[in-house]
């Protein structure tokens, strides 16, 4: 799933690969999918997009935005976007294809659910999109400790670490995936309440968010996810579905998993001892 390391990596790769190229053809709904969502009528995408030149692309939280003059094409969480070189065989099943003037293609596929949005940024008012565009994101200058600390204002003390970091668009693009290793390296349990944290803990958490996301980005994303060319990232997560049931590399205790807040969390029972609530 697209989170900050993957959206930023794919945006960089788009800039290196297709920026400045003109769109020749757009096909939507090649393979019908009940949970593939578009903005407006997808049959009209070709008429608007064809002939436009691909501008800058940017990772905005859990989305990748590609500029097309006064329009933007936005790929959301759950949609895989892949580059196919001229003459390279395309997959049989896909939801959307953007073919460029050099006969290369960008192909979007959806597994469980996903979005492919053709929007006008000045008009589109989806709250998730606006939050990703307007809020300071980790690894940017504006995401300093003062800003991070302000995110806890008005949040109930019983709020858990997972709920604080990965819900309500507090930090767009920081989801349940990257959350796992952030909390592991901070030594905090996903269920731990925020009212158990000292100011020193908050500073450590901030530093860990920036450090771990920076590592993930430097290594082209997580090994559990794919980039624009279908290659896995080089960041090997300490906590993931691939490591559950195996010894923790730091203490040797068995990595565990649990269902929590609508998703799966992974944790080391020793390195992430749950602090008592108060």
PDB file of C-alpha atoms in Angstrom:
ATOM      1  CA  UNK A   1       0.000   0.000   0.000  1.00  0.00           C
ATOM      2  CA  UNK A   2       1.186   3.499  -0.781  1.00  0.00           C
ATOM      3  CA  UNK A   3       2.649   5.276   2.210  1.00  0.00           C
ATOM      4  CA  UNK A   4       5.196   8.096   2.427  1.00  0.00           C
ATOM      5  CA  UNK A   5       8.307   6.124   1.330  1.00  0.00           C
ATOM      6  CA  UNK A   6       6.564   4.557  -1.660  1.00  0.00           C
ATOM      7  CA  UNK A   7       4.670   7.637  -2.880  1.00  0.00           C
ATOM      8  CA  UNK A   8       7.849   9.721  -2.709  1.00  0.00           C
ATOM      9  CA  UNK A   9       9.918   7.044  -4.475  1.00  0.00           C
ATOM     10  CA  UNK A  10       7.381   6.573  -7.277  1.00  0.00           C
ATOM     11  CA  UNK A  11       7.049  10.341  -7.761  1.00  0.00           C
ATOM     12  CA  UNK A  12      10.822  10.649  -8.135  1.00  0.00           C
ATOM     13  CA  UNK A  13      10.854   7.807 -10.651  1.00  0.00           C
ATOM     14  CA  UNK A  14       8.030   9.398 -12.648  1.00  0.00           C
ATOM     15  CA  UNK A  15      10.012  12.642 -12.833  1.00  0.00           C
ATOM     16  CA  UNK A  16      13.056  10.738 -14.050  1.00  0.00           C
ATOM     17  CA  UNK A  17      11.118   8.644 -16.579  1.00  0.00           C
ATOM     18  CA  UNK A  18       8.059  10.404 -18.064  1.00  0.00           C
ATOM     19  CA  UNK A  19       8.258  14.099 -17.170  1.00  0.00           C
ATOM     20  CA  UNK A  20       8.114  16.203 -20.322  1.00  0.00           C
ATOM     21  CA  UNK A  21       6.499  13.471 -22.441  1.00  0.00           C
ATOM     22  CA  UNK A  22       3.159  13.973 -24.162  1.00  0.00           C
ATOM     23  CA  UNK A  23       0.204  11.666 -23.544  1.00  0.00           C
ATOM     24  CA  UNK A  24      -1.023   9.881 -26.682  1.00  0.00           C
ATOM     25  CA  UNK A  25      -3.855   7.702 -25.410  1.00  0.00           C
ATOM     26  CA  UNK A  26      -5.751   6.938 -22.202  1.00  0.00           C
ATOM     27  CA  UNK A  27      -7.822   3.836 -21.572  1.00  0.00           C
ATOM     28  CA  UNK A  28      -9.952   3.399 -18.459  1.00  0.00           C
ATOM     29  CA  UNK A  29     -11.916   0.455 -17.068  1.00  0.00           C
ATOM     30  CA  UNK A  30     -10.004  -2.057 -19.187  1.00  0.00           C
ATOM     31  CA  UNK A  31     -10.824  -4.644 -16.537  1.00  0.00           C
ATOM     32  CA  UNK A  32     -13.947  -3.901 -14.532  1.00  0.00           C
ATOM     33  CA  UNK A  33     -13.416  -3.645 -10.787  1.00  0.00           C
ATOM     34  CA  UNK A  34     -16.145  -2.857  -8.261  1.00  0.00           C
ATOM     35  CA  UNK A  35     -13.755  -1.003  -5.969  1.00  0.00           C
ATOM     36  CA  UNK A  36     -11.739   0.936  -8.553  1.00  0.00           C
ATOM     37  CA  UNK A  37     -12.806   4.536  -8.105  1.00  0.00           C
ATOM     38  CA  UNK A  38     -12.436   7.480 -10.476  1.00  0.00           C
ATOM     39  CA  UNK A  39     -13.249  11.174 -10.211  1.00  0.00           C
ATOM     40  CA  UNK A  40     -16.055  12.000 -12.595  1.00  0.00           C
ATOM     41  CA  UNK A  41     -16.771   9.875 -15.646  1.00  0.00           C
ATOM     42  CA  UNK A  42     -13.727   7.720 -16.525  1.00  0.00           C
ATOM     43  CA  UNK A  43     -14.779   7.464 -20.167  1.00  0.00           C
ATOM     44  CA  UNK A  44     -13.923  11.171 -20.472  1.00  0.00           C
ATOM     45  CA  UNK A  45     -10.315  10.832 -19.267  1.00  0.00           C
ATOM     46  CA  UNK A  46      -8.877  10.307 -22.763  1.00  0.00           C
ATOM     47  CA  UNK A  47     -10.434  13.468 -24.157  1.00  0.00           C
ATOM     48  CA  UNK A  48      -8.991  15.590 -21.343  1.00  0.00           C
ATOM     49  CA  UNK A  49      -5.594  13.928 -20.911  1.00  0.00           C
ATOM     50  CA  UNK A  50      -4.547  13.114 -24.477  1.00  0.00           C
ATOM     51  CA  UNK A  51      -2.196  15.706 -25.917  1.00  0.00           C
ATOM     52  CA  UNK A  52      -1.163  17.056 -22.530  1.00  0.00           C
ATOM     53  CA  UNK A  53       2.464  17.025 -21.407  1.00  0.00           C
ATOM     54  CA  UNK A  54       3.369  15.303 -18.159  1.00  0.00           C
ATOM     55  CA  UNK A  55       4.628  17.827 -15.623  1.00  0.00           C
ATOM     56  CA  UNK A  56       6.107  17.376 -12.170  1.00  0.00           C
ATOM     57  CA  UNK A  57       5.062  14.480  -9.976  1.00  0.00           C
ATOM     58  CA  UNK A  58       5.027  14.570  -6.180  1.00  0.00           C
ATOM     59  CA  UNK A  59       4.346  12.162  -3.353  1.00  0.00           C
ATOM     60  CA  UNK A  60       1.650  13.634  -1.140  1.00  0.00           C
ATOM     61  CA  UNK A  61       1.053  11.326   1.795  1.00  0.00           C
ATOM     62  CA  UNK A  62      -0.494   8.110   0.502  1.00  0.00           C
ATOM     63  CA  UNK A  63      -1.004   9.548  -2.999  1.00  0.00           C
ATOM     64  CA  UNK A  64       1.091  10.331  -6.054  1.00  0.00           C
ATOM     65  CA  UNK A  65       0.122  13.474  -7.953  1.00  0.00           C
ATOM     66  CA  UNK A  66       1.189  13.994 -11.586  1.00  0.00           C
ATOM     67  CA  UNK A  67       0.674  17.483 -13.031  1.00  0.00           C
ATOM     68  CA  UNK A  68      -1.067  17.860 -16.394  1.00  0.00           C
ATOM     69  CA  UNK A  69      -1.294  21.633 -16.884  1.00  0.00           C
ATOM     70  CA  UNK A  70      -4.415  22.807 -15.025  1.00  0.00           C
ATOM     71  CA  UNK A  71      -5.309  19.196 -14.234  1.00  0.00           C
ATOM     72  CA  UNK A  72      -3.656  16.573 -12.051  1.00  0.00           C
ATOM     73  CA  UNK A  73      -3.769  12.811 -12.237  1.00  0.00           C
ATOM     74  CA  UNK A  74      -3.733  11.369  -8.724  1.00  0.00           C
ATOM     75  CA  UNK A  75      -3.096   7.734  -7.828  1.00  0.00           C
ATOM     76  CA  UNK A  76      -4.322   6.839  -4.363  1.00  0.00           C
ATOM     77  CA  UNK A  77      -3.583   4.200  -1.756  1.00  0.00           C
ATOM     78  CA  UNK A  78      -4.460   0.731  -3.049  1.00  0.00           C
ATOM     79  CA  UNK A  79      -3.612   1.429  -6.696  1.00  0.00           C
ATOM     80  CA  UNK A  80      -0.369   0.118  -8.174  1.00  0.00           C
ATOM     81  CA  UNK A  81       1.150   2.255 -10.945  1.00  0.00           C
ATOM     82  CA  UNK A  82       3.826   0.674 -13.159  1.00  0.00           C
ATOM     83  CA  UNK A  83       5.961   1.881 -16.055  1.00  0.00           C
ATOM     84  CA  UNK A  84       6.246  -0.258 -19.200  1.00  0.00           C
ATOM     85  CA  UNK A  85       8.917   0.584 -21.764  1.00  0.00           C
ATOM     86  CA  UNK A  86       8.052   0.774 -25.487  1.00  0.00           C
ATOM     87  CA  UNK A  87       7.337  -2.717 -26.793  1.00  0.00           C
ATOM     88  CA  UNK A  88       7.165  -4.270 -23.335  1.00  0.00           C
ATOM     89  CA  UNK A  89       4.221  -6.613 -22.905  1.00  0.00           C
ATOM     90  CA  UNK A  90       1.409  -5.163 -20.792  1.00  0.00           C
ATOM     91  CA  UNK A  91      -0.486  -7.216 -18.213  1.00  0.00           C
ATOM     92  CA  UNK A  92      -3.735  -8.852 -19.318  1.00  0.00           C
ATOM     93  CA  UNK A  93      -5.764  -7.336 -16.503  1.00  0.00           C
ATOM     94  CA  UNK A  94      -5.537  -3.700 -15.475  1.00  0.00           C
ATOM     95  CA  UNK A  95      -7.863  -0.798 -14.740  1.00  0.00           C
ATOM     96  CA  UNK A  96      -6.183   2.130 -16.526  1.00  0.00           C
ATOM     97  CA  UNK A  97      -3.480   2.717 -19.136  1.00  0.00           C
ATOM     98  CA  UNK A  98      -1.753   5.980 -20.059  1.00  0.00           C
ATOM     99  CA  UNK A  99       0.265   5.566 -23.271  1.00  0.00           C
ATOM    100  CA  UNK A 100       2.851   8.239 -24.034  1.00  0.00           C
ATOM    101  CA  UNK A 101       4.178   9.615 -27.312  1.00  0.00           C
ATOM    102  CA  UNK A 102       7.172   7.239 -27.284  1.00  0.00           C
ATOM    103  CA  UNK A 103       4.828   4.211 -26.901  1.00  0.00           C
ATOM    104  CA  UNK A 104       5.768   3.669 -23.257  1.00  0.00           C
ATOM    105  CA  UNK A 105       2.879   3.229 -20.845  1.00  0.00           C
ATOM    106  CA  UNK A 106       1.855   3.827 -17.252  1.00  0.00           C
ATOM    107  CA  UNK A 107      -0.523   1.084 -16.133  1.00  0.00           C
ATOM    108  CA  UNK A 108      -2.683   1.206 -13.015  1.00  0.00           C
ATOM    109  CA  UNK A 109      -3.995  -1.934 -11.356  1.00  0.00           C
ATOM    110  CA  UNK A 110      -6.213  -2.309  -8.316  1.00  0.00           C
ATOM    111  CA  UNK A 111      -6.308  -5.372  -6.087  1.00  0.00           C
ATOM    112  CA  UNK A 112      -8.662  -4.772  -3.146  1.00  0.00           C
ATOM    113  CA  UNK A 113      -9.563  -1.120  -3.722  1.00  0.00           C
ATOM    114  CA  UNK A 114      -7.924   1.968  -5.190  1.00  0.00           C
ATOM    115  CA  UNK A 115      -8.393   5.379  -6.774  1.00  0.00           C
ATOM    116  CA  UNK A 116      -7.353   6.951 -10.096  1.00  0.00           C
ATOM    117  CA  UNK A 117      -8.450  10.558 -10.068  1.00  0.00           C
ATOM    118  CA  UNK A 118      -8.372  13.198 -12.789  1.00  0.00           C
ATOM    119  CA  UNK A 119      -8.910  16.442 -10.919  1.00  0.00           C
ATOM    120  CA  UNK A 120      -8.512  20.198 -11.074  1.00  0.00           C
ATOM    121  CA  UNK A 121      -6.516  21.000  -7.922  1.00  0.00           C
ATOM    122  CA  UNK A 122      -8.099  24.396  -7.359  1.00  0.00           C
ATOM    123  CA  UNK A 123     -11.570  22.877  -7.363  1.00  0.00           C
ATOM    124  CA  UNK A 124     -11.201  19.378  -5.928  1.00  0.00           C
ATOM    125  CA  UNK A 125     -12.124  19.495  -2.247  1.00  0.00           C
ATOM    126  CA  UNK A 126     -11.699  15.934  -1.005  1.00  0.00           C
ATOM    127  CA  UNK A 127     -10.541  16.260   2.648  1.00  0.00           C
ATOM    128  CA  UNK A 128      -7.891  13.516   2.335  1.00  0.00           C
ATOM    129  CA  UNK A 129      -6.371  15.213  -0.706  1.00  0.00           C
ATOM    130  CA  UNK A 130      -6.472  18.647   0.916  1.00  0.00           C
ATOM    131  CA  UNK A 131      -4.872  17.355   4.113  1.00  0.00           C
ATOM    132  CA  UNK A 132      -2.042  15.739   2.137  1.00  0.00           C
ATOM    133  CA  UNK A 133      -1.486  18.957   0.170  1.00  0.00           C
ATOM    134  CA  UNK A 134      -1.719  21.387   3.053  1.00  0.00           C
ATOM    135  CA  UNK A 135      -0.184  19.670   6.086  1.00  0.00           C
ATOM    136  CA  UNK A 136       3.591  19.573   6.626  1.00  0.00           C
ATOM    137  CA  UNK A 137       4.842  16.091   5.802  1.00  0.00           C
ATOM    138  CA  UNK A 138       7.734  14.264   7.484  1.00  0.00           C
ATOM    139  CA  UNK A 139      11.154  14.891   5.895  1.00  0.00           C
ATOM    140  CA  UNK A 140      10.150  18.455   4.983  1.00  0.00           C
ATOM    141  CA  UNK A 141      11.468  21.589   6.698  1.00  0.00           C
ATOM    142  CA  UNK A 142       8.094  22.514   8.180  1.00  0.00           C
ATOM    143  CA  UNK A 143       7.734  19.167   9.938  1.00  0.00           C
ATOM    144  CA  UNK A 144       9.763  20.210  12.970  1.00  0.00           C
ATOM    145  CA  UNK A 145       9.348  19.168  16.599  1.00  0.00           C
ATOM    146  CA  UNK A 146       7.189  22.186  17.393  1.00  0.00           C
ATOM    147  CA  UNK A 147       4.728  21.188  14.668  1.00  0.00           C
ATOM    148  CA  UNK A 148       4.813  17.503  15.647  1.00  0.00           C
ATOM    149  CA  UNK A 149       4.202  18.386  19.287  1.00  0.00           C
ATOM    150  CA  UNK A 150       1.200  20.515  18.314  1.00  0.00           C
ATOM    151  CA  UNK A 151      -0.523  17.448  16.855  1.00  0.00           C
ATOM    152  CA  UNK A 152      -1.311  16.178  20.350  1.00  0.00           C
ATOM    153  CA  UNK A 153      -3.313  19.273  21.271  1.00  0.00           C
ATOM    154  CA  UNK A 154      -6.907  18.294  21.988  1.00  0.00           C
ATOM    155  CA  UNK A 155      -6.209  14.570  21.640  1.00  0.00           C
ATOM    156  CA  UNK A 156      -7.608  12.524  24.575  1.00  0.00           C
ATOM    157  CA  UNK A 157      -4.952  10.990  26.821  1.00  0.00           C
ATOM    158  CA  UNK A 158      -6.437   7.522  26.352  1.00  0.00           C
ATOM    159  CA  UNK A 159      -5.609   7.715  22.634  1.00  0.00           C
ATOM    160  CA  UNK A 160      -3.190   4.903  21.729  1.00  0.00           C
ATOM    161  CA  UNK A 161       0.076   5.314  19.847  1.00  0.00           C
ATOM    162  CA  UNK A 162      -1.340   3.661  16.730  1.00  0.00           C
ATOM    163  CA  UNK A 163      -4.442   5.823  16.812  1.00  0.00           C
ATOM    164  CA  UNK A 164      -2.387   8.984  17.308  1.00  0.00           C
ATOM    165  CA  UNK A 165       0.130   8.363  14.526  1.00  0.00           C
ATOM    166  CA  UNK A 166      -1.898   6.546  11.895  1.00  0.00           C
ATOM    167  CA  UNK A 167      -5.489   7.842  11.995  1.00  0.00           C
ATOM    168  CA  UNK A 168      -7.467  11.033  11.406  1.00  0.00           C
ATOM    169  CA  UNK A 169      -4.930  12.234   8.798  1.00  0.00           C
ATOM    170  CA  UNK A 170      -2.733  13.723  11.519  1.00  0.00           C
ATOM    171  CA  UNK A 171       0.270  12.740   9.408  1.00  0.00           C
ATOM    172  CA  UNK A 172      -0.955  11.944   5.870  1.00  0.00           C
ATOM    173  CA  UNK A 173       0.825   8.922   4.454  1.00  0.00           C
ATOM    174  CA  UNK A 174       1.963   7.553   7.806  1.00  0.00           C
ATOM    175  CA  UNK A 175      -0.205   4.469   7.955  1.00  0.00           C
ATOM    176  CA  UNK A 176      -0.324   1.065   9.557  1.00  0.00           C
ATOM    177  CA  UNK A 177       2.574  -0.154   7.404  1.00  0.00           C
ATOM    178  CA  UNK A 178       5.383   2.240   8.322  1.00  0.00           C
ATOM    179  CA  UNK A 179       3.925   2.635  11.829  1.00  0.00           C
ATOM    180  CA  UNK A 180       5.229  -0.772  12.895  1.00  0.00           C
ATOM    181  CA  UNK A 181       8.965  -0.059  12.652  1.00  0.00           C
ATOM    182  CA  UNK A 182       8.592   3.505  13.918  1.00  0.00           C
ATOM    183  CA  UNK A 183       7.069   2.284  17.175  1.00  0.00           C
ATOM    184  CA  UNK A 184       9.554  -0.588  17.415  1.00  0.00           C
ATOM    185  CA  UNK A 185      12.578   1.694  17.190  1.00  0.00           C
ATOM    186  CA  UNK A 186      10.939   4.174  19.574  1.00  0.00           C
ATOM    187  CA  UNK A 187      10.369   1.327  22.064  1.00  0.00           C
ATOM    188  CA  UNK A 188       6.628   1.976  22.224  1.00  0.00           C
ATOM    189  CA  UNK A 189       3.717  -0.455  22.007  1.00  0.00           C
ATOM    190  CA  UNK A 190       0.886   0.200  19.487  1.00  0.00           C
ATOM    191  CA  UNK A 191      -1.669   0.088  22.337  1.00  0.00           C
ATOM    192  CA  UNK A 192       0.284   2.378  24.668  1.00  0.00           C
ATOM    193  CA  UNK A 193      -1.673   5.474  25.651  1.00  0.00           C
ATOM    194  CA  UNK A 194      -0.201   8.855  24.798  1.00  0.00           C
ATOM    195  CA  UNK A 195      -0.726  10.087  28.370  1.00  0.00           C
ATOM    196  CA  UNK A 196       2.048   7.712  29.475  1.00  0.00           C
ATOM    197  CA  UNK A 197       4.665   9.595  27.424  1.00  0.00           C
ATOM    198  CA  UNK A 198       7.024  12.119  28.966  1.00  0.00           C
ATOM    199  CA  UNK A 199       8.342  15.109  27.027  1.00  0.00           C
ATOM    200  CA  UNK A 200      11.548  13.139  26.483  1.00  0.00           C
ATOM    201  CA  UNK A 201       9.453  10.309  25.017  1.00  0.00           C
ATOM    202  CA  UNK A 202       7.729  12.727  22.625  1.00  0.00           C
ATOM    203  CA  UNK A 203      11.070  14.020  21.394  1.00  0.00           C
ATOM    204  CA  UNK A 204      12.320  10.478  20.903  1.00  0.00           C
ATOM    205  CA  UNK A 205       9.154   9.607  18.978  1.00  0.00           C
ATOM    206  CA  UNK A 206       9.560  12.626  16.706  1.00  0.00           C
ATOM    207  CA  UNK A 207      13.203  11.786  16.021  1.00  0.00           C
ATOM    208  CA  UNK A 208      12.260   8.179  15.272  1.00  0.00           C
ATOM    209  CA  UNK A 209       9.497   9.176  12.837  1.00  0.00           C
ATOM    210  CA  UNK A 210      11.959  11.301  10.869  1.00  0.00           C
ATOM    211  CA  UNK A 211      14.820   8.797  11.080  1.00  0.00           C
ATOM    212  CA  UNK A 212      12.888   5.673  10.063  1.00  0.00           C
ATOM    213  CA  UNK A 213      10.943   7.354   7.260  1.00  0.00           C
ATOM    214  CA  UNK A 214      14.239   8.804   6.036  1.00  0.00           C
ATOM    215  CA  UNK A 215      15.815   5.343   5.978  1.00  0.00           C
ATOM    216  CA  UNK A 216      12.843   3.896   4.108  1.00  0.00           C
ATOM    217  CA  UNK A 217      12.973   6.647   1.516  1.00  0.00           C
ATOM    218  CA  UNK A 218      16.744   6.400   1.032  1.00  0.00           C
ATOM    219  CA  UNK A 219      16.332   2.678   0.335  1.00  0.00           C
ATOM    220  CA  UNK A 220      13.542   3.120  -2.214  1.00  0.00           C
ATOM    221  CA  UNK A 221      10.695   2.062   0.042  1.00  0.00           C
ATOM    222  CA  UNK A 222       9.903  -1.065   2.002  1.00  0.00           C
ATOM    223  CA  UNK A 223      10.763  -4.568   0.800  1.00  0.00           C
ATOM    224  CA  UNK A 224       7.076  -5.467   1.152  1.00  0.00           C
ATOM    225  CA  UNK A 225       6.073  -2.888  -1.496  1.00  0.00           C
ATOM    226  CA  UNK A 226       6.845  -2.258  -5.196  1.00  0.00           C
ATOM    227  CA  UNK A 227       8.148   0.821  -7.011  1.00  0.00           C
ATOM    228  CA  UNK A 228       7.277   2.219 -10.466  1.00  0.00           C
ATOM    229  CA  UNK A 229       9.173  -0.599 -12.183  1.00  0.00           C
ATOM    230  CA  UNK A 230       7.755  -3.409 -10.054  1.00  0.00           C
ATOM    231  CA  UNK A 231      10.908  -3.782  -7.954  1.00  0.00           C
ATOM    232  CA  UNK A 232      10.755  -4.217  -4.192  1.00  0.00           C
ATOM    233  CA  UNK A 233      12.194  -1.551  -1.928  1.00  0.00           C
ATOM    234  CA  UNK A 234      15.441  -2.274  -0.119  1.00  0.00           C
ATOM    235  CA  UNK A 235      14.260  -1.392   3.396  1.00  0.00           C
ATOM    236  CA  UNK A 236      13.696  -4.678   5.239  1.00  0.00           C
ATOM    237  CA  UNK A 237      11.157  -4.090   7.994  1.00  0.00           C
ATOM    238  CA  UNK A 238      11.865  -5.450  11.451  1.00  0.00           C
ATOM    239  CA  UNK A 239       8.121  -5.913  11.968  1.00  0.00           C
ATOM    240  CA  UNK A 240       5.907  -7.236   9.173  1.00  0.00           C
ATOM    241  CA  UNK A 241       3.940 -10.300   8.122  1.00  0.00           C
ATOM    242  CA  UNK A 242       7.274 -11.743   6.990  1.00  0.00           C
ATOM    243  CA  UNK A 243       8.863 -11.526  10.438  1.00  0.00           C
ATOM    244  CA  UNK A 244       5.985 -12.463  12.749  1.00  0.00           C
ATOM    245  CA  UNK A 245       6.795 -15.648  14.668  1.00  0.00           C
ATOM    246  CA  UNK A 246      10.528 -15.113  14.252  1.00  0.00           C
ATOM    247  CA  UNK A 247      13.003 -13.960  16.925  1.00  0.00           C
ATOM    248  CA  UNK A 248      13.433 -10.237  17.445  1.00  0.00           C
ATOM    249  CA  UNK A 249      16.877  -9.294  16.051  1.00  0.00           C
ATOM    250  CA  UNK A 250      17.588  -7.223  19.168  1.00  0.00           C
ATOM    251  CA  UNK A 251      16.383  -9.308  22.119  1.00  0.00           C
ATOM    252  CA  UNK A 252      15.480 -12.710  20.712  1.00  0.00           C
ATOM    253  CA  UNK A 253      11.861 -12.736  21.872  1.00  0.00           C
ATOM    254  CA  UNK A 254       9.301 -13.943  19.344  1.00  0.00           C
ATOM    255  CA  UNK A 255       7.657 -11.187  17.274  1.00  0.00           C
ATOM    256  CA  UNK A 256       3.906 -11.246  17.804  1.00  0.00           C
ATOM    257  CA  UNK A 257       0.868  -9.892  16.008  1.00  0.00           C
ATOM    258  CA  UNK A 258      -2.593  -8.783  17.061  1.00  0.00           C
ATOM    259  CA  UNK A 259      -5.701  -7.296  15.501  1.00  0.00           C
ATOM    260  CA  UNK A 260      -6.140  -3.722  16.644  1.00  0.00           C
ATOM    261  CA  UNK A 261      -8.131  -0.721  15.363  1.00  0.00           C
ATOM    262  CA  UNK A 262      -9.185  -2.413  12.162  1.00  0.00           C
ATOM    263  CA  UNK A 263      -5.771  -3.738  11.189  1.00  0.00           C
ATOM    264  CA  UNK A 264      -2.896  -5.964  12.204  1.00  0.00           C
ATOM    265  CA  UNK A 265      -0.131  -4.726  14.475  1.00  0.00           C
ATOM    266  CA  UNK A 266       3.209  -6.422  15.034  1.00  0.00           C
ATOM    267  CA  UNK A 267       5.369  -5.961  18.106  1.00  0.00           C
ATOM    268  CA  UNK A 268       8.159  -7.349  20.225  1.00  0.00           C
ATOM    269  CA  UNK A 269       6.826  -8.055  23.746  1.00  0.00           C
ATOM    270  CA  UNK A 270      10.200  -7.191  25.279  1.00  0.00           C
ATOM    271  CA  UNK A 271      11.427  -4.206  23.237  1.00  0.00           C
ATOM    272  CA  UNK A 272       7.954  -2.634  23.247  1.00  0.00           C
ATOM    273  CA  UNK A 273       6.670  -3.260  26.727  1.00  0.00           C
ATOM    274  CA  UNK A 274       3.312  -1.579  27.092  1.00  0.00           C
ATOM    275  CA  UNK A 275       3.512   1.201  29.667  1.00  0.00           C
ATOM    276  CA  UNK A 276       0.835   1.238  32.334  1.00  0.00           C
ATOM    277  CA  UNK A 277      -1.954   3.748  31.765  1.00  0.00           C
ATOM    278  CA  UNK A 278      -2.812   6.538  34.148  1.00  0.00           C
TER     279      UNK A 278
END
